[in-house]
Coordinates of C-alpha atoms in Angstrom, one line a residue:
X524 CA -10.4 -92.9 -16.9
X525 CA -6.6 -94.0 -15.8
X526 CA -6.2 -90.2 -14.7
X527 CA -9.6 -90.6 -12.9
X528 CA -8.6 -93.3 -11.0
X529 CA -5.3 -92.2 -9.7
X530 CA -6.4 -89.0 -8.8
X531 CA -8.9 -90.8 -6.8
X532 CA -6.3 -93.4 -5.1
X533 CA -4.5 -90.0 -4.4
X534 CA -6.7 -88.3 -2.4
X535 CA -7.7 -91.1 -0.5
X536 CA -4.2 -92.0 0.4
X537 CA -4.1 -87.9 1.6
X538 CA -7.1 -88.4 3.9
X539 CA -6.3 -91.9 4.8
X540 CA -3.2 -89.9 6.0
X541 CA -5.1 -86.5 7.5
X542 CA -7.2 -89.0 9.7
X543 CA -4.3 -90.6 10.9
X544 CA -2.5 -87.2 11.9
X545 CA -5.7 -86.6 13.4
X546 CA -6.3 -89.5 15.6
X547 CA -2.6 -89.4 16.9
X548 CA -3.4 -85.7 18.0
X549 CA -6.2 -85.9 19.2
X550 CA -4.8 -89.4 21.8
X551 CA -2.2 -87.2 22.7
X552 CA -4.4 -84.4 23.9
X553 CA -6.8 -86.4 25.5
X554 CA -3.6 -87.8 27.6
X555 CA -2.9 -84.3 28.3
X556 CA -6.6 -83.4 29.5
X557 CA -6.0 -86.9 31.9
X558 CA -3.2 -85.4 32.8
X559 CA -4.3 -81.8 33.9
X560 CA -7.1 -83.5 35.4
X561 CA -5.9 -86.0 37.7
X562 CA -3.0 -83.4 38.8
X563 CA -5.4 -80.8 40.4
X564 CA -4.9 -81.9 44.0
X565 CA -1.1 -81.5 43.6
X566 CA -1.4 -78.5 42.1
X567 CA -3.9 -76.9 45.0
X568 CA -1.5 -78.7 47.6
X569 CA 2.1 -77.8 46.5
X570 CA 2.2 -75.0 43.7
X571 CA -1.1 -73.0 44.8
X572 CA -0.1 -71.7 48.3
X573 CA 2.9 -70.0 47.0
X574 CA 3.7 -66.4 45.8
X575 CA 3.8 -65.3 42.4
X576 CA 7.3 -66.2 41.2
X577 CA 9.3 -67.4 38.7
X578 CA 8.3 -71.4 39.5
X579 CA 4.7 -70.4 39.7
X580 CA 4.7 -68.6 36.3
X581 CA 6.4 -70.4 34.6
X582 CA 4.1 -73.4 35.7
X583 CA 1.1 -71.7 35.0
X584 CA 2.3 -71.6 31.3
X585 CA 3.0 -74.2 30.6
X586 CA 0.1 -75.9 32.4
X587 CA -2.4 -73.8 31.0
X588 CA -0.9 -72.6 27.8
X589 CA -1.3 -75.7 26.9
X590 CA -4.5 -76.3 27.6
X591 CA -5.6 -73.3 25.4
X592 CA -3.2 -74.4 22.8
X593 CA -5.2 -77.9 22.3
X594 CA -8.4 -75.7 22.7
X595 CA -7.3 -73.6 19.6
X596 CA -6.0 -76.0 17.2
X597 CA -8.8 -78.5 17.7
X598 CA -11.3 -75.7 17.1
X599 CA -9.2 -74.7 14.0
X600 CA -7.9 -77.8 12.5
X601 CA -10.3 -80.6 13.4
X602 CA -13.4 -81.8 11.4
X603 CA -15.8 -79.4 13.7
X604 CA -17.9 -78.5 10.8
X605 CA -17.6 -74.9 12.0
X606 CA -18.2 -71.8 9.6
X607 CA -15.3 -69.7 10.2
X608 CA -14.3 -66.9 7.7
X609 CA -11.0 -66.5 6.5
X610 CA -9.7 -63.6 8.5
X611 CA -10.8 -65.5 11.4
X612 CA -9.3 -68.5 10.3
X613 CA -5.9 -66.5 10.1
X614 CA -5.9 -64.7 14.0
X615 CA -7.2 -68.4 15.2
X616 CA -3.5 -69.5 13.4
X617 CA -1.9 -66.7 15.2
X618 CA -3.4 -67.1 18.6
X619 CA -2.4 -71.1 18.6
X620 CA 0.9 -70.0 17.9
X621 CA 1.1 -68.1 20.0
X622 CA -0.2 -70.1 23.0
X623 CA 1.9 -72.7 21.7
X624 CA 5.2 -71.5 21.6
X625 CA 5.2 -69.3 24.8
X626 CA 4.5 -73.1 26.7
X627 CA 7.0 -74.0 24.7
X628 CA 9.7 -71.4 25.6
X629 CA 8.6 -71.9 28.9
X630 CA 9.5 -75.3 29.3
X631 CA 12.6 -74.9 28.0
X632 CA 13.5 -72.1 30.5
X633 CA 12.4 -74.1 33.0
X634 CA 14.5 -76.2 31.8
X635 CA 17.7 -74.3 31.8
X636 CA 17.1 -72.6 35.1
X637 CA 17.0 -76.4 37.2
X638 CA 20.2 -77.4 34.8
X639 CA 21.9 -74.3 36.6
X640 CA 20.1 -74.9 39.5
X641 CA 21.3 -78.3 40.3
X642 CA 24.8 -77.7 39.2
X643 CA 24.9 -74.6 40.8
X644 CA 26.0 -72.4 38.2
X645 CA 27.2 -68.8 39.0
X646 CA 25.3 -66.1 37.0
X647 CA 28.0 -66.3 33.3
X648 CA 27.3 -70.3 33.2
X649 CA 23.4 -69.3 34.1
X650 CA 22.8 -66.8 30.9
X651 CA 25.1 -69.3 29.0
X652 CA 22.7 -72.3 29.9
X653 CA 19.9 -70.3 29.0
X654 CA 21.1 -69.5 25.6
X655 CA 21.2 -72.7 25.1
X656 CA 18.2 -73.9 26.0
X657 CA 16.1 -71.0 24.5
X658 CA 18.7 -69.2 22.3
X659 CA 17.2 -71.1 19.1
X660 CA 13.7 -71.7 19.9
X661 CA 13.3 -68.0 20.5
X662 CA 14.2 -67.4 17.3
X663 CA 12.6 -69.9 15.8
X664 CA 9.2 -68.3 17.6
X665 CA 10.1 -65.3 16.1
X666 CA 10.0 -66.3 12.5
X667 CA 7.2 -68.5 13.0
X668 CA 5.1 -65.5 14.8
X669 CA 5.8 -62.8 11.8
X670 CA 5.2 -66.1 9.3
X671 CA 1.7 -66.2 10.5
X672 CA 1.0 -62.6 10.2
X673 CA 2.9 -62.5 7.0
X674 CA 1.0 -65.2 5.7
X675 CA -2.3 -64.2 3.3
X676 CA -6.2 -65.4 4.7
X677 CA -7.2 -68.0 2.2
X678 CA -10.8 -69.0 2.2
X679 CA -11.7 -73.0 3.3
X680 CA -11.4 -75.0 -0.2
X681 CA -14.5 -77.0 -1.8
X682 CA -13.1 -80.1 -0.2
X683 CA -11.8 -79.2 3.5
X684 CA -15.3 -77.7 3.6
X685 CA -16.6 -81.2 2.5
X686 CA -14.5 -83.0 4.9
X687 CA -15.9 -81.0 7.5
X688 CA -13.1 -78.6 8.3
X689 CA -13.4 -74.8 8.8
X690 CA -10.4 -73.5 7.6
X691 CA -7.6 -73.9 5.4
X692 CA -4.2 -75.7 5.8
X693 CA -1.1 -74.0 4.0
X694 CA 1.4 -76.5 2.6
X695 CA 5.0 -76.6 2.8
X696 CA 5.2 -74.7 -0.5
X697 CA 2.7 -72.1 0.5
X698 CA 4.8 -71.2 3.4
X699 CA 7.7 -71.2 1.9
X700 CA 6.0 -69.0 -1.0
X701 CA 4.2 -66.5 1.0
X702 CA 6.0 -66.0 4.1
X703 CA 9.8 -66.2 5.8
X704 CA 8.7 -69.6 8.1
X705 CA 11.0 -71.8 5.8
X706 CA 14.4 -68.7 5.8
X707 CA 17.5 -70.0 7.0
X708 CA 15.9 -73.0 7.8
X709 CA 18.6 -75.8 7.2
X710 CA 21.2 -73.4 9.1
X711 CA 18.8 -73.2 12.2
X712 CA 18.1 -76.7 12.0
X713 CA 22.2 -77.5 12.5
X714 CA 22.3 -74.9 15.3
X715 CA 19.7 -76.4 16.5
X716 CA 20.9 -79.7 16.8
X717 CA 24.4 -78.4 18.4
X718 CA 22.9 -76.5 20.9
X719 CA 21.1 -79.6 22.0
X720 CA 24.2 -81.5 22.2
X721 CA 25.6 -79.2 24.2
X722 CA 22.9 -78.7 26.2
X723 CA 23.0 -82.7 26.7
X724 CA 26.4 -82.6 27.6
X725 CA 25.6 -80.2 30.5
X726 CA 22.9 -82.4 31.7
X727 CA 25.2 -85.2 31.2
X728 CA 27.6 -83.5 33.2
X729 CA 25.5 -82.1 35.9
X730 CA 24.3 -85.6 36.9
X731 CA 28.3 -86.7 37.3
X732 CA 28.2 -83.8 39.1
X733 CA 25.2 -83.8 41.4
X734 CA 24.7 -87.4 42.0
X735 CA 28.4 -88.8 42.4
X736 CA 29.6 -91.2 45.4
X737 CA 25.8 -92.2 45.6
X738 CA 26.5 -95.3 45.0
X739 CA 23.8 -97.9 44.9
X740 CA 21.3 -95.0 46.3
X741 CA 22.1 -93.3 42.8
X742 CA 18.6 -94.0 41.2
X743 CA 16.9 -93.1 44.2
X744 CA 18.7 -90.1 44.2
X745 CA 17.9 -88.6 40.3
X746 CA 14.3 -89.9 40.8
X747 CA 14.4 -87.3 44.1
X748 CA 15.9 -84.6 42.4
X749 CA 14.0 -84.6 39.2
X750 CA 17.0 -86.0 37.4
X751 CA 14.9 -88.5 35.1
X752 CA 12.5 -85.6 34.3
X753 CA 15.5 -83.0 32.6
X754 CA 16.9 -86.2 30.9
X755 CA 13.8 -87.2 29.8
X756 CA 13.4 -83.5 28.1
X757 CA 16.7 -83.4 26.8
X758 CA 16.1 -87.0 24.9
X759 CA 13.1 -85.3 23.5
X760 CA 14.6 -81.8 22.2
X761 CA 17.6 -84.5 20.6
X762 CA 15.2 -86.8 19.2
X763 CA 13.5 -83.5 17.8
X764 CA 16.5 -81.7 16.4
X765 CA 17.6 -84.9 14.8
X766 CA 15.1 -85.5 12.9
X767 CA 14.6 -81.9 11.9
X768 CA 17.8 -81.8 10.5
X769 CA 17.2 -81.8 6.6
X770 CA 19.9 -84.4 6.0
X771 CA 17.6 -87.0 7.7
X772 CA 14.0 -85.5 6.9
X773 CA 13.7 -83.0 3.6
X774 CA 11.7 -80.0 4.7
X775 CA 9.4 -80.7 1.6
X776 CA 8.2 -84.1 3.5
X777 CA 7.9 -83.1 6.9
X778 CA 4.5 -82.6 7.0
X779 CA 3.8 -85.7 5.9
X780 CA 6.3 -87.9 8.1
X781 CA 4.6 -89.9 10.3
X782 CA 7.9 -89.7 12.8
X783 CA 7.5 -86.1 12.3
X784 CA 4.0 -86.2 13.8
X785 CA 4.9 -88.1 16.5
X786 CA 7.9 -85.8 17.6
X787 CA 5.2 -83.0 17.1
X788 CA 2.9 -84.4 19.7
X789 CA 5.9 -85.5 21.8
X790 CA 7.0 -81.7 22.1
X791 CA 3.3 -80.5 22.4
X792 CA 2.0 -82.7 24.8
X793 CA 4.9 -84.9 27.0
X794 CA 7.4 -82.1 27.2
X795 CA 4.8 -79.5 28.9
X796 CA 4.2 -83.0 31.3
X797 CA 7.6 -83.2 31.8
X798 CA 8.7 -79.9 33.0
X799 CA 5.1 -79.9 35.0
X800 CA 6.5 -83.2 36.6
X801 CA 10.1 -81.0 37.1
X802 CA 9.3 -78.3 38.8
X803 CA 6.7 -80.0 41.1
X804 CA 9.5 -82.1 41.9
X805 CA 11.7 -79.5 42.4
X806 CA 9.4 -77.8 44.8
X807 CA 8.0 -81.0 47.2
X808 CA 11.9 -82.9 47.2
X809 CA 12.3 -83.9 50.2
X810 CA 16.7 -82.9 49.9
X811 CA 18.2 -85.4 52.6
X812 CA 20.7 -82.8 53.7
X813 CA 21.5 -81.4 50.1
X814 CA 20.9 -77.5 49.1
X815 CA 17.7 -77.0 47.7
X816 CA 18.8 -74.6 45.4
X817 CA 16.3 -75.1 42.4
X818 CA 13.5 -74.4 45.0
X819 CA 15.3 -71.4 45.9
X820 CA 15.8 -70.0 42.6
X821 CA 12.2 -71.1 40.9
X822 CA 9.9 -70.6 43.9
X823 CA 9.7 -67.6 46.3
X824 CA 8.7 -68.5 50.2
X825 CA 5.1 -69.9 50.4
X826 CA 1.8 -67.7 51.4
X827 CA 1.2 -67.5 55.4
X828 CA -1.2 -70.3 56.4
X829 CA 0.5 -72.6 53.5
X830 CA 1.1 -76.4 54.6
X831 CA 5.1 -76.1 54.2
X832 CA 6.0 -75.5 57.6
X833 CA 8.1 -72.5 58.2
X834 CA 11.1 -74.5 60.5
X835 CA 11.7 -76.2 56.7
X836 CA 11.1 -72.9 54.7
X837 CA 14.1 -71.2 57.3
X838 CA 16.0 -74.9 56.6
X839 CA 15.7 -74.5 53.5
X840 CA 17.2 -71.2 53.3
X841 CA 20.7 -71.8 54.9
X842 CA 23.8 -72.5 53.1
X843 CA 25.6 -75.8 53.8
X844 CA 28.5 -75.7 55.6
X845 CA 32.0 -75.9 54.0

């Protein structure tokens, strides 16, 4: 009866738990939704009218990558009360993967390109900036890609069916069991975390760099620029690293970290804002006499008949004088 009883305060600890994971997604993507929602008029007005570039992809992304990320994972992972078979259970893991990561990657190379952008790197300090920024993660995708496909369909169990969920969640053991997610994991975790820091360091170092002998203008200034947008990311990605390390946070209890969660949702949801908020900065900056080379390198001239005005566009494209 003792057994009984425990197993009982058990599981309802473990949904008491699910349900909490749940409800700090699901606020988080409704924010994000808000978010995508209320930003339609900028998006027509400023990244619409121009050409198909590396700004505009990369926007779209990230914009909409997202979107279909939420779209997936709710569908898959949420008490929908769907009847999905196994097999379909394991490409709908695969496909949200997918979607997520490649928003993902393309934050952070958005990322790295307005690092180099605003410090004017030449093309050496650009790939080594890059590296950086998506040297790690791209691996990481990687392994997490094959890890999917690696990992066996498993039919809904007696209970997740109860609950009212269609498919079945692998634990940390499962992975590790059945598939290479979990190899070489501490060792990416610590190169991880370094190229963060370093990556900080040139974001610390581009501000000296951009915004010095601004004076009392100087918050004015990074607030034009975007400068509180790429900081704001790089707090993130070290907040994130940091706590993946497995010094602070066991792989083992991940999934069930609460802090964990959050930084989950903060990487899902506010970092895809953030470099939305970036490169729409980037693009609509009024510079004030500085070179606008972000806009230059992300975005290619607008359409004809687009509400820039050309006299800028030409502006825009002549180097400062020495």
């Amino acid at each position: 009866m003792s057994a009984s009883a425990d197993r009982i305060q058990a599981l309802s600890e473990a949904v008491a738990a699910w349900r909490m994971e749940e409800y700090i997604g699901i606020s988080f993507y409704c924010t994000y939704v808000y978010y995508v929602l209320s930003t339609v008029i900028g998006e027509v007005s400023i990244i619409l009218p121009q050409r198909w570039g590396k700004g505009k992809m990369l926007y779209a992304i990230i914009r909409y990558g997202t979107v279909v990320f939420i779209a997936l994972h709710l569908s898959r992972d949420s008490r929908t009360y769907f009847l999905i078979s196994a097999n379909a259970c394991k490409m709908l893991r695969i496909a949200t993967n997918v979607f997520r990561t490649s928003a993902s990657l393309a934050c952070d190379f958005s990322l790295a390109l307005c690092l180099s952008a605003l410090v004017q790197a030449n093309f050496v300090y650009l790939i080594g900036i890059i590296l950086l920024s998506c040297g790690m993660p791209m691996v990481n995708t990687v392994i997490n890609i094959v890890a999917r496909f690696q990992y066996p369909a498993e039919p809904v169990s007696q209970l997740d069916a109860e609950l009212g969920y269609p498919c079945s969640v692998a634990s940390t053991e499962g992975w590790m069991q059945k598939s290479v997610a979990y190899i070489g994991r501490d060792i990416r975790a610590y190169v991880n975390i370094l190229a963060t820091i370093f990556l900080a360091l040139v974001g610390i170092a581009t501000l000296v760099y951009r915004y010095k002998g601004h004076g009392g203008r100087l918050i004015q200034v990074i607030r034009r620029d975007g400068g509180l947008h790429f900081m704001s990311l790089l707090v993130i990605r070290m907040v994130s690293a940091i706590i993946q390390t497995p010094t602070i946070i066991p792989a083992s209890k991940l999934d069930g970290s609460p802090v964990f969660v959050l930084i989950d949702m903060a990487n899902f949801v506010v970092i895809p804002i953030l470099a939305q908020r970036l490169l729409i900065n980037m693009r609509k900056v009024d510079y004030m006499g500085s070179e606008p080379v972000v806009s230059k390198l992300l975005f290619a001239p607008p359409a004809p008949g687009s509400e820039d005005d050309v006299e800028e566009d030409l502006d825009a494209l002549e180097m400062p004088s020495a």
